N, CA, C and O atoms as a printed pandas DataFrame, in Angstrom:
     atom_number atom_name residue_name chain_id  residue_number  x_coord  y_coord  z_coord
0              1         N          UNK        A               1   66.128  102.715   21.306
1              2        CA          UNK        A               1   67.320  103.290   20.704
2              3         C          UNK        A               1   66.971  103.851   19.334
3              4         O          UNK        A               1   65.978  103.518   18.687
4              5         N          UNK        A               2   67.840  104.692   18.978
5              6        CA          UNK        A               2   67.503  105.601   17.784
6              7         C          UNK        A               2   67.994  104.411   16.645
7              8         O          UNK        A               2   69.092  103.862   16.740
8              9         N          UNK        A               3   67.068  104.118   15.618
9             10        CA          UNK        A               3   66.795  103.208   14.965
10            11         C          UNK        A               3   66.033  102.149   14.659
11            12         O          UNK        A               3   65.871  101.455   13.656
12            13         N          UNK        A               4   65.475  102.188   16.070
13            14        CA          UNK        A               4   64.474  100.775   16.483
14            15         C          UNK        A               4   63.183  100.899   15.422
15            16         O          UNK        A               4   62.423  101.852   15.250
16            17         N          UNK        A               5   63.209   99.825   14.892
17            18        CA          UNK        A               5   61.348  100.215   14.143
18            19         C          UNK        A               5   60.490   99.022   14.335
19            20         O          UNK        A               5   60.866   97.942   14.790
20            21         N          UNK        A               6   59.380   99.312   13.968
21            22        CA          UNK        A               6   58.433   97.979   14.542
22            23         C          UNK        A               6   57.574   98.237   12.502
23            24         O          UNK        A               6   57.462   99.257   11.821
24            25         N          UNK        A               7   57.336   97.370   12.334
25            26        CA          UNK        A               7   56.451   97.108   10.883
26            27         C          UNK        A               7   55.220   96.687   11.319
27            28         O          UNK        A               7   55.120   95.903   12.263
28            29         N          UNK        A               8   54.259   97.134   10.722
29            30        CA          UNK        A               8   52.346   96.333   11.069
30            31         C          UNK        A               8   52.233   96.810    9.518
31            32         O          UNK        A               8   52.439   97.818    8.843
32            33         N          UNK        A               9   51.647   95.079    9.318
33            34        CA          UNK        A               9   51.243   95.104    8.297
34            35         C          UNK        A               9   49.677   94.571    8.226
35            36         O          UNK        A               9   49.512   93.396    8.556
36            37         N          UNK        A              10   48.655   95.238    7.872
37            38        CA          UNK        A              10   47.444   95.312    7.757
38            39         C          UNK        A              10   46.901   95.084    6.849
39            40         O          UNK        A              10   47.320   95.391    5.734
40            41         N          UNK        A              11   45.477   94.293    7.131
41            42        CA          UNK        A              11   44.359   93.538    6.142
42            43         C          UNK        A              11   43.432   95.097    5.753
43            44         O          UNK        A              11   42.709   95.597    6.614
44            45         N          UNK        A              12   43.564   95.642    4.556
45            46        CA          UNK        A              12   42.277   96.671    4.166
46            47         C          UNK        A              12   41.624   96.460    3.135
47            48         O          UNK        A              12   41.609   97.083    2.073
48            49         N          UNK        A              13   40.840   95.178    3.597
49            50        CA          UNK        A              13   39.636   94.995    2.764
50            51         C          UNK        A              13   40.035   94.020    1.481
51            52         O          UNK        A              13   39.756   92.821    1.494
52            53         N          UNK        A              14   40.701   94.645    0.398
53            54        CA          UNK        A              14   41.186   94.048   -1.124
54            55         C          UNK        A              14   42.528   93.804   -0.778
55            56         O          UNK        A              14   42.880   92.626   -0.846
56            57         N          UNK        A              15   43.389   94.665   -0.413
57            58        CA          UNK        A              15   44.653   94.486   -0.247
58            59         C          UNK        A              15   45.492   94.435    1.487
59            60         O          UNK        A              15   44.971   94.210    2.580
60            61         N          UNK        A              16   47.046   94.764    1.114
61            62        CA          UNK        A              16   47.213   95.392    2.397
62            63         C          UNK        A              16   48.181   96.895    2.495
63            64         O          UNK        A              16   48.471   97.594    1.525
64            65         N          UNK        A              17   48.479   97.093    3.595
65            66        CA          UNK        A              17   48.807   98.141    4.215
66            67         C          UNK        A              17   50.206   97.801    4.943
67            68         O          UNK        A              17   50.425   96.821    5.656
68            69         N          UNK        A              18   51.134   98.872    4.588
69            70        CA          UNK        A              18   51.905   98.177    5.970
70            71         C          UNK        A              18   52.541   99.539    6.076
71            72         O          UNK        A              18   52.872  100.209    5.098
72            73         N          UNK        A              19   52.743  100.037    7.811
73            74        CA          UNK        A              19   52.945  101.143    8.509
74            75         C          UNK        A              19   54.224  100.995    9.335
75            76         O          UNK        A              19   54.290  100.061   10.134
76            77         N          UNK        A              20   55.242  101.847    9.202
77            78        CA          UNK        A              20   56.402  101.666   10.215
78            79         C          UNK        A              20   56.553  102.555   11.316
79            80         O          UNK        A              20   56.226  103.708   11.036
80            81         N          UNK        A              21   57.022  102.340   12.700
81            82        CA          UNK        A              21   56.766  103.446   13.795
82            83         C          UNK        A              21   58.148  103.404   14.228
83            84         O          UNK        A              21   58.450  102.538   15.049
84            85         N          UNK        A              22   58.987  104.162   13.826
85            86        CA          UNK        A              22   60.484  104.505   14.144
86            87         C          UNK        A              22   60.850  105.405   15.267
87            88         O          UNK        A              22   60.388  106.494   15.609
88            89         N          UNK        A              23   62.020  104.497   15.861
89            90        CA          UNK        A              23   62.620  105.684   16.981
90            91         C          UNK        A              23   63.313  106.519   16.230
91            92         O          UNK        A              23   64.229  106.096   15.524
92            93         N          UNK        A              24   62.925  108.023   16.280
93            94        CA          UNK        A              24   63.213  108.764   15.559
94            95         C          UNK        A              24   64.286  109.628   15.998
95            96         O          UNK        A              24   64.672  110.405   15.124
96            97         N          UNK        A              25   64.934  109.710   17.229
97            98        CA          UNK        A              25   66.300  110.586   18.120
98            99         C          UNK        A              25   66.750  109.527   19.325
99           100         O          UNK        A              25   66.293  108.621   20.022
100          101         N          UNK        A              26   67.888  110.232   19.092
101          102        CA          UNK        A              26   68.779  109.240   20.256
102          103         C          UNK        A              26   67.662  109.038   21.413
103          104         O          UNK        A              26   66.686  109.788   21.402
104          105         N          UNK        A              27   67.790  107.997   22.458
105          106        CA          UNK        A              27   67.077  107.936   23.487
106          107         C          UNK        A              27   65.723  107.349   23.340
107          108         O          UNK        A              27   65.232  106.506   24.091
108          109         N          UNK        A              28   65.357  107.703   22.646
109          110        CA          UNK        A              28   63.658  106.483   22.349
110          111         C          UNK        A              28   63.653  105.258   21.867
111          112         O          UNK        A              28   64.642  104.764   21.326
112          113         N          UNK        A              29   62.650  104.715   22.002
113          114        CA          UNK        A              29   62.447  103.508   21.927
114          115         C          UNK        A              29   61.195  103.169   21.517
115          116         O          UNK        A              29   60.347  104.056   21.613
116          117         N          UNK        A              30   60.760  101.792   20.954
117          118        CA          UNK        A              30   59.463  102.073   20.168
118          119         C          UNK        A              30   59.161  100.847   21.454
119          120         O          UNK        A              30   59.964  100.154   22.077
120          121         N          UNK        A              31   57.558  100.937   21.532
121          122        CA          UNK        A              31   57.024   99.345   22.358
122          123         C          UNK        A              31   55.604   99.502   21.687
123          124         O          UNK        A              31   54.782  100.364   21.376
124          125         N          UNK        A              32   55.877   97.776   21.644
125          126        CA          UNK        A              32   54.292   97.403   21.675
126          127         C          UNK        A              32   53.588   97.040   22.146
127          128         O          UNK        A              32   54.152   96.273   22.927
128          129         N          UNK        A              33   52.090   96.951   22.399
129          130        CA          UNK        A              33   51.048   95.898   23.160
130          131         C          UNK        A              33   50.089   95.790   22.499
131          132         O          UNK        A              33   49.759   96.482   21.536
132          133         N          UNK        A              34   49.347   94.554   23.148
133          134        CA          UNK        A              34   48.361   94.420   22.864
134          135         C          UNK        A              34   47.061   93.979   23.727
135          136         O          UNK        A              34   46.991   92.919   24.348
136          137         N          UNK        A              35   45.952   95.050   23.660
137          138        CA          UNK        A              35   44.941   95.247   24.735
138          139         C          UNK        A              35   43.898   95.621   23.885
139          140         O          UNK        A              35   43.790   96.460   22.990
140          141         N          UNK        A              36   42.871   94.469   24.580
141          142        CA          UNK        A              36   41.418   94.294   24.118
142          143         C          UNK        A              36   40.889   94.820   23.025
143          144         O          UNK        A              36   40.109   95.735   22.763
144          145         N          UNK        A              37   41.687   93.779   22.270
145          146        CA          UNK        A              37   41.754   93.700   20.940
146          147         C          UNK        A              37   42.405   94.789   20.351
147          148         O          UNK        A              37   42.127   94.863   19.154
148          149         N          UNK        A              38   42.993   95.462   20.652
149          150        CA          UNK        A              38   43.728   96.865   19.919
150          151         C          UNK        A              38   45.329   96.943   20.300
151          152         O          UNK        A              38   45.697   97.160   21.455
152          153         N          UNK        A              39   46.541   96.677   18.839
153          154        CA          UNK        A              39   47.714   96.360   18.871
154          155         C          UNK        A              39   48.172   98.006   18.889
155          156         O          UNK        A              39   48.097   98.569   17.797
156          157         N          UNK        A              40   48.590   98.728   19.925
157          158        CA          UNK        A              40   49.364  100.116   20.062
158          159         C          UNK        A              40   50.638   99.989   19.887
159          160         O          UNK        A              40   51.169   99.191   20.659
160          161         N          UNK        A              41   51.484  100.632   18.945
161          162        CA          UNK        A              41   52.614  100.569   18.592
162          163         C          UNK        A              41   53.048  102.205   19.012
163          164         O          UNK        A              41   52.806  103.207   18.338
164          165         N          UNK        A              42   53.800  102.136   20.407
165          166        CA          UNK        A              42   54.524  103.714   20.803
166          167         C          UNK        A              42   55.772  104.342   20.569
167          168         O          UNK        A              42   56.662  103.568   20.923
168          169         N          UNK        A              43   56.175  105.283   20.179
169          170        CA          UNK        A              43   57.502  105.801   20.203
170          171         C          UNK        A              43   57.756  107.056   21.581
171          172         O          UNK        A              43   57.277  108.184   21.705
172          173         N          UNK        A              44   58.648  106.324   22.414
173          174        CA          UNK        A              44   58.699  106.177   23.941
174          175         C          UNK        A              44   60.179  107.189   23.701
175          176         O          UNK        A              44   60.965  107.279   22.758
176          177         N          UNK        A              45   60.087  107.934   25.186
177          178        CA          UNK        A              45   61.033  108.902   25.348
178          179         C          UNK        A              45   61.669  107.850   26.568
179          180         O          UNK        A              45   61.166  106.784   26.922
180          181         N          UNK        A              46   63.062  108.553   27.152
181          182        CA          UNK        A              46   63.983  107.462   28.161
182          183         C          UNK        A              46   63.062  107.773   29.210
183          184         O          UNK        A              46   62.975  106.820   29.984
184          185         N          UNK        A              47   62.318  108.775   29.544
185          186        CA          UNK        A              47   61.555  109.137   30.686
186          187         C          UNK        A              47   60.220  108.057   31.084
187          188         O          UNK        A              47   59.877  107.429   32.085
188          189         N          UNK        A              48   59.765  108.221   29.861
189          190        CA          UNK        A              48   58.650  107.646   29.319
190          191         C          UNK        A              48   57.443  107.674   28.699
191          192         O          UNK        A              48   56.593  106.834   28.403
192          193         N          UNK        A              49   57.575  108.821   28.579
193          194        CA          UNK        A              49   56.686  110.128   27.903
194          195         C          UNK        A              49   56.408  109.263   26.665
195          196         O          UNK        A              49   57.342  108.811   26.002
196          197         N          UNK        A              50   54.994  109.010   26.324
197          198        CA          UNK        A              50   55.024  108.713   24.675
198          199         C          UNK        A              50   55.019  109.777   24.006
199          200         O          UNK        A              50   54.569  110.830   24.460
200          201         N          UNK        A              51   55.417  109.678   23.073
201          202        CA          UNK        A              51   55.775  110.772   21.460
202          203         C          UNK        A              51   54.785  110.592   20.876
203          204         O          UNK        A              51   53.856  111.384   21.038
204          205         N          UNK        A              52   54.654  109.470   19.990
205          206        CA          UNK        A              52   53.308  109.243   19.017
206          207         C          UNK        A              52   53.014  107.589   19.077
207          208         O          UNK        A              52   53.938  106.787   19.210
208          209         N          UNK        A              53   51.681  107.204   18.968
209          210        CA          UNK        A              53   51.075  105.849   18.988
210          211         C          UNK        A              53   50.404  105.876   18.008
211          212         O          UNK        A              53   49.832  106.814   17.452
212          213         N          UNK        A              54   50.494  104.342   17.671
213          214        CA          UNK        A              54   49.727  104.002   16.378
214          215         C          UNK        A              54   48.631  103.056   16.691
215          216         O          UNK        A              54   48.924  101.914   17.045
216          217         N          UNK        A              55   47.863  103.288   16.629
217          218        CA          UNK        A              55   46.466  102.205   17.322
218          219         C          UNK        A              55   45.653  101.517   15.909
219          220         O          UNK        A              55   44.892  102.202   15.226
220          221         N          UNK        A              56   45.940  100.130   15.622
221          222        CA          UNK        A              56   44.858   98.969   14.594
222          223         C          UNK        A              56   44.753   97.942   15.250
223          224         O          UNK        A              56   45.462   97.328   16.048
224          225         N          UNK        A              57   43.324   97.777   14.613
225          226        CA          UNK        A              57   42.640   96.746   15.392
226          227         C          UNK        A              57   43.084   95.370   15.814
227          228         O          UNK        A              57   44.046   95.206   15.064
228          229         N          UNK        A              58   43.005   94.484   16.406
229          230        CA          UNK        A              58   43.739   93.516   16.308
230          231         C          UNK        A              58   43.641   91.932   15.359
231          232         O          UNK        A              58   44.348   90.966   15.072
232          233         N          UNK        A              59   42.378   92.417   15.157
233          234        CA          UNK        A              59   41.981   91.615   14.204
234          235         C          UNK        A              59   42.557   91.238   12.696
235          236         O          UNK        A              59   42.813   90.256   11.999
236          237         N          UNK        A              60   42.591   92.934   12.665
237          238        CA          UNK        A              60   43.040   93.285   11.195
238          239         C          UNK        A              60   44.314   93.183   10.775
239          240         O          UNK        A              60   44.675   93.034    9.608
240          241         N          UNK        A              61   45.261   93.295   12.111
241          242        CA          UNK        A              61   46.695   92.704   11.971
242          243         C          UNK        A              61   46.907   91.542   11.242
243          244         O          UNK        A              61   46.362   90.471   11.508
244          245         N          UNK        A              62   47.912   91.779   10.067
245          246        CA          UNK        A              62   48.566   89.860    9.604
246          247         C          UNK        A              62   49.764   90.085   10.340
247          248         O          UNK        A              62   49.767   89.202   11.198
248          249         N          UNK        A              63   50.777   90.784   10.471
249          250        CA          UNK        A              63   51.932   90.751   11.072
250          251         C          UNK        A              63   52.361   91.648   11.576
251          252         O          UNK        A              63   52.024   92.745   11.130
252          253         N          UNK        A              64   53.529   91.571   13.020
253          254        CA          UNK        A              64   53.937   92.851   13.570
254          255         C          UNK        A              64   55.132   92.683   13.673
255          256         O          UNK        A              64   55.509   92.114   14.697
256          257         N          UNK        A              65   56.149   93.104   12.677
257          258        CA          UNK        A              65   57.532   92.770   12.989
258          259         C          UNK        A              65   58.415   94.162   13.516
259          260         O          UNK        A              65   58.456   95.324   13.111
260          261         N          UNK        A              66   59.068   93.447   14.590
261          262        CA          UNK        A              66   59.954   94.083   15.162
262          263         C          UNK        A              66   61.405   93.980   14.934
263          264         O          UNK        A              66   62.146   93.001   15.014
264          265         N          UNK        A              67   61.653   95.237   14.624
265          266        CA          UNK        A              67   63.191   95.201   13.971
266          267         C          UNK        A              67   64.196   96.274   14.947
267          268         O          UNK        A              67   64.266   97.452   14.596
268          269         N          UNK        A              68   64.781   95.911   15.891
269          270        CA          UNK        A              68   65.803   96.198   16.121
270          271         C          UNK        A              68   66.960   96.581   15.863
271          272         O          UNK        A              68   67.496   95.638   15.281
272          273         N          UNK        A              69   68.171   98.010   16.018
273          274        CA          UNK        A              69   69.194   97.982   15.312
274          275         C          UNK        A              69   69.946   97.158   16.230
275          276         O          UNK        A              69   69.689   97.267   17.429
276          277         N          UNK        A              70   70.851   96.339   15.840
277          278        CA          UNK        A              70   72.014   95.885   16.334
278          279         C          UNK        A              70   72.864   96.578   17.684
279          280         O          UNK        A              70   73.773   97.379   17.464
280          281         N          UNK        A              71   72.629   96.340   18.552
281          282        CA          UNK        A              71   73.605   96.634   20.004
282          283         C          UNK        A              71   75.212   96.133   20.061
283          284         O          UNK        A              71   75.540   94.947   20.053
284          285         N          UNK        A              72   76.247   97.381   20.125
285          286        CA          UNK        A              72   77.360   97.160   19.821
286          287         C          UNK        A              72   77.312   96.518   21.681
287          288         O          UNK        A              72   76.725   96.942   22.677
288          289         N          UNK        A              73   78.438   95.086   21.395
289          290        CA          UNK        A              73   78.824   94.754   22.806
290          291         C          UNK        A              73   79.715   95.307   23.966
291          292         O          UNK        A              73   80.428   96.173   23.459
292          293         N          UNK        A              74   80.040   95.167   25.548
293          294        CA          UNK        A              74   80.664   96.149   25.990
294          295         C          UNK        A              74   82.034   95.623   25.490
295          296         O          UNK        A              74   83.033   96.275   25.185
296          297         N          UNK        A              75   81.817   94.159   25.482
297          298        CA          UNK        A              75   83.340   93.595   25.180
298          299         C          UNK        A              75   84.154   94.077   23.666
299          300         O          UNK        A              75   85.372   93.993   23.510
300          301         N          UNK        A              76   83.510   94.416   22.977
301          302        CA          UNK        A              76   84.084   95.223   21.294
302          303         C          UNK        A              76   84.454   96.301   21.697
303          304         O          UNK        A              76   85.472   96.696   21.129
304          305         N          UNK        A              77   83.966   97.093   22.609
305          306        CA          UNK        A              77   83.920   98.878   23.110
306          307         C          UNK        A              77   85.593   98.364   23.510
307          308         O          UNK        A              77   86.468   99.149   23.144
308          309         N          UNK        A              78   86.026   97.143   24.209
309          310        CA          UNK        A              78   86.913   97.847   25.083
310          311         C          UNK        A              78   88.332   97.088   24.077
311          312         O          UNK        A              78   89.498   97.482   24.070
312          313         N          UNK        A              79   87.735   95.911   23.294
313          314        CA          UNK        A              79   89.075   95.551   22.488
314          315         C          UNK        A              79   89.662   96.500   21.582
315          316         O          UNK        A              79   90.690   96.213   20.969
């Protein structure tokens, strides 16, 4: 959903780094994984098409927070 963001925050060396990968238009969605040794953070179309990926190592990761916007319920839609 348009809003979704994921945070990686990264070890570089002296300090750190930290990178955000936002759903950037209605309909996308961000996902993550993680595969042999490498944490990909995607910004995903409803189809499924990726948009853009962010590829760090997995090592180098300290944290990957996922932040979600808030989902209005169906039961609020209809009171």
């Amino acid at each position: 959903m348009k809003g979704d963001r994921v945070e990686i925050v990264v070890d570089a060396g002296d300090t750190t780094r930290t990178y955000e990968v936002v759903a950037s238009r209605a309909g996308r969605r961000v996902e993550t994984a993680v595969r042999r040794g490498v944490v990909e953070v995607s910004e995903v179309t409803r189809s499924g098409t990726v948009v853009r990926t962010a590829r760090f190592m997995a090592n180098r990761v300290l944290a990957l927070v996922e932040q979600p916007i808030p989902r209005e319920e169906s039961s609020d839609k209809a009171g």
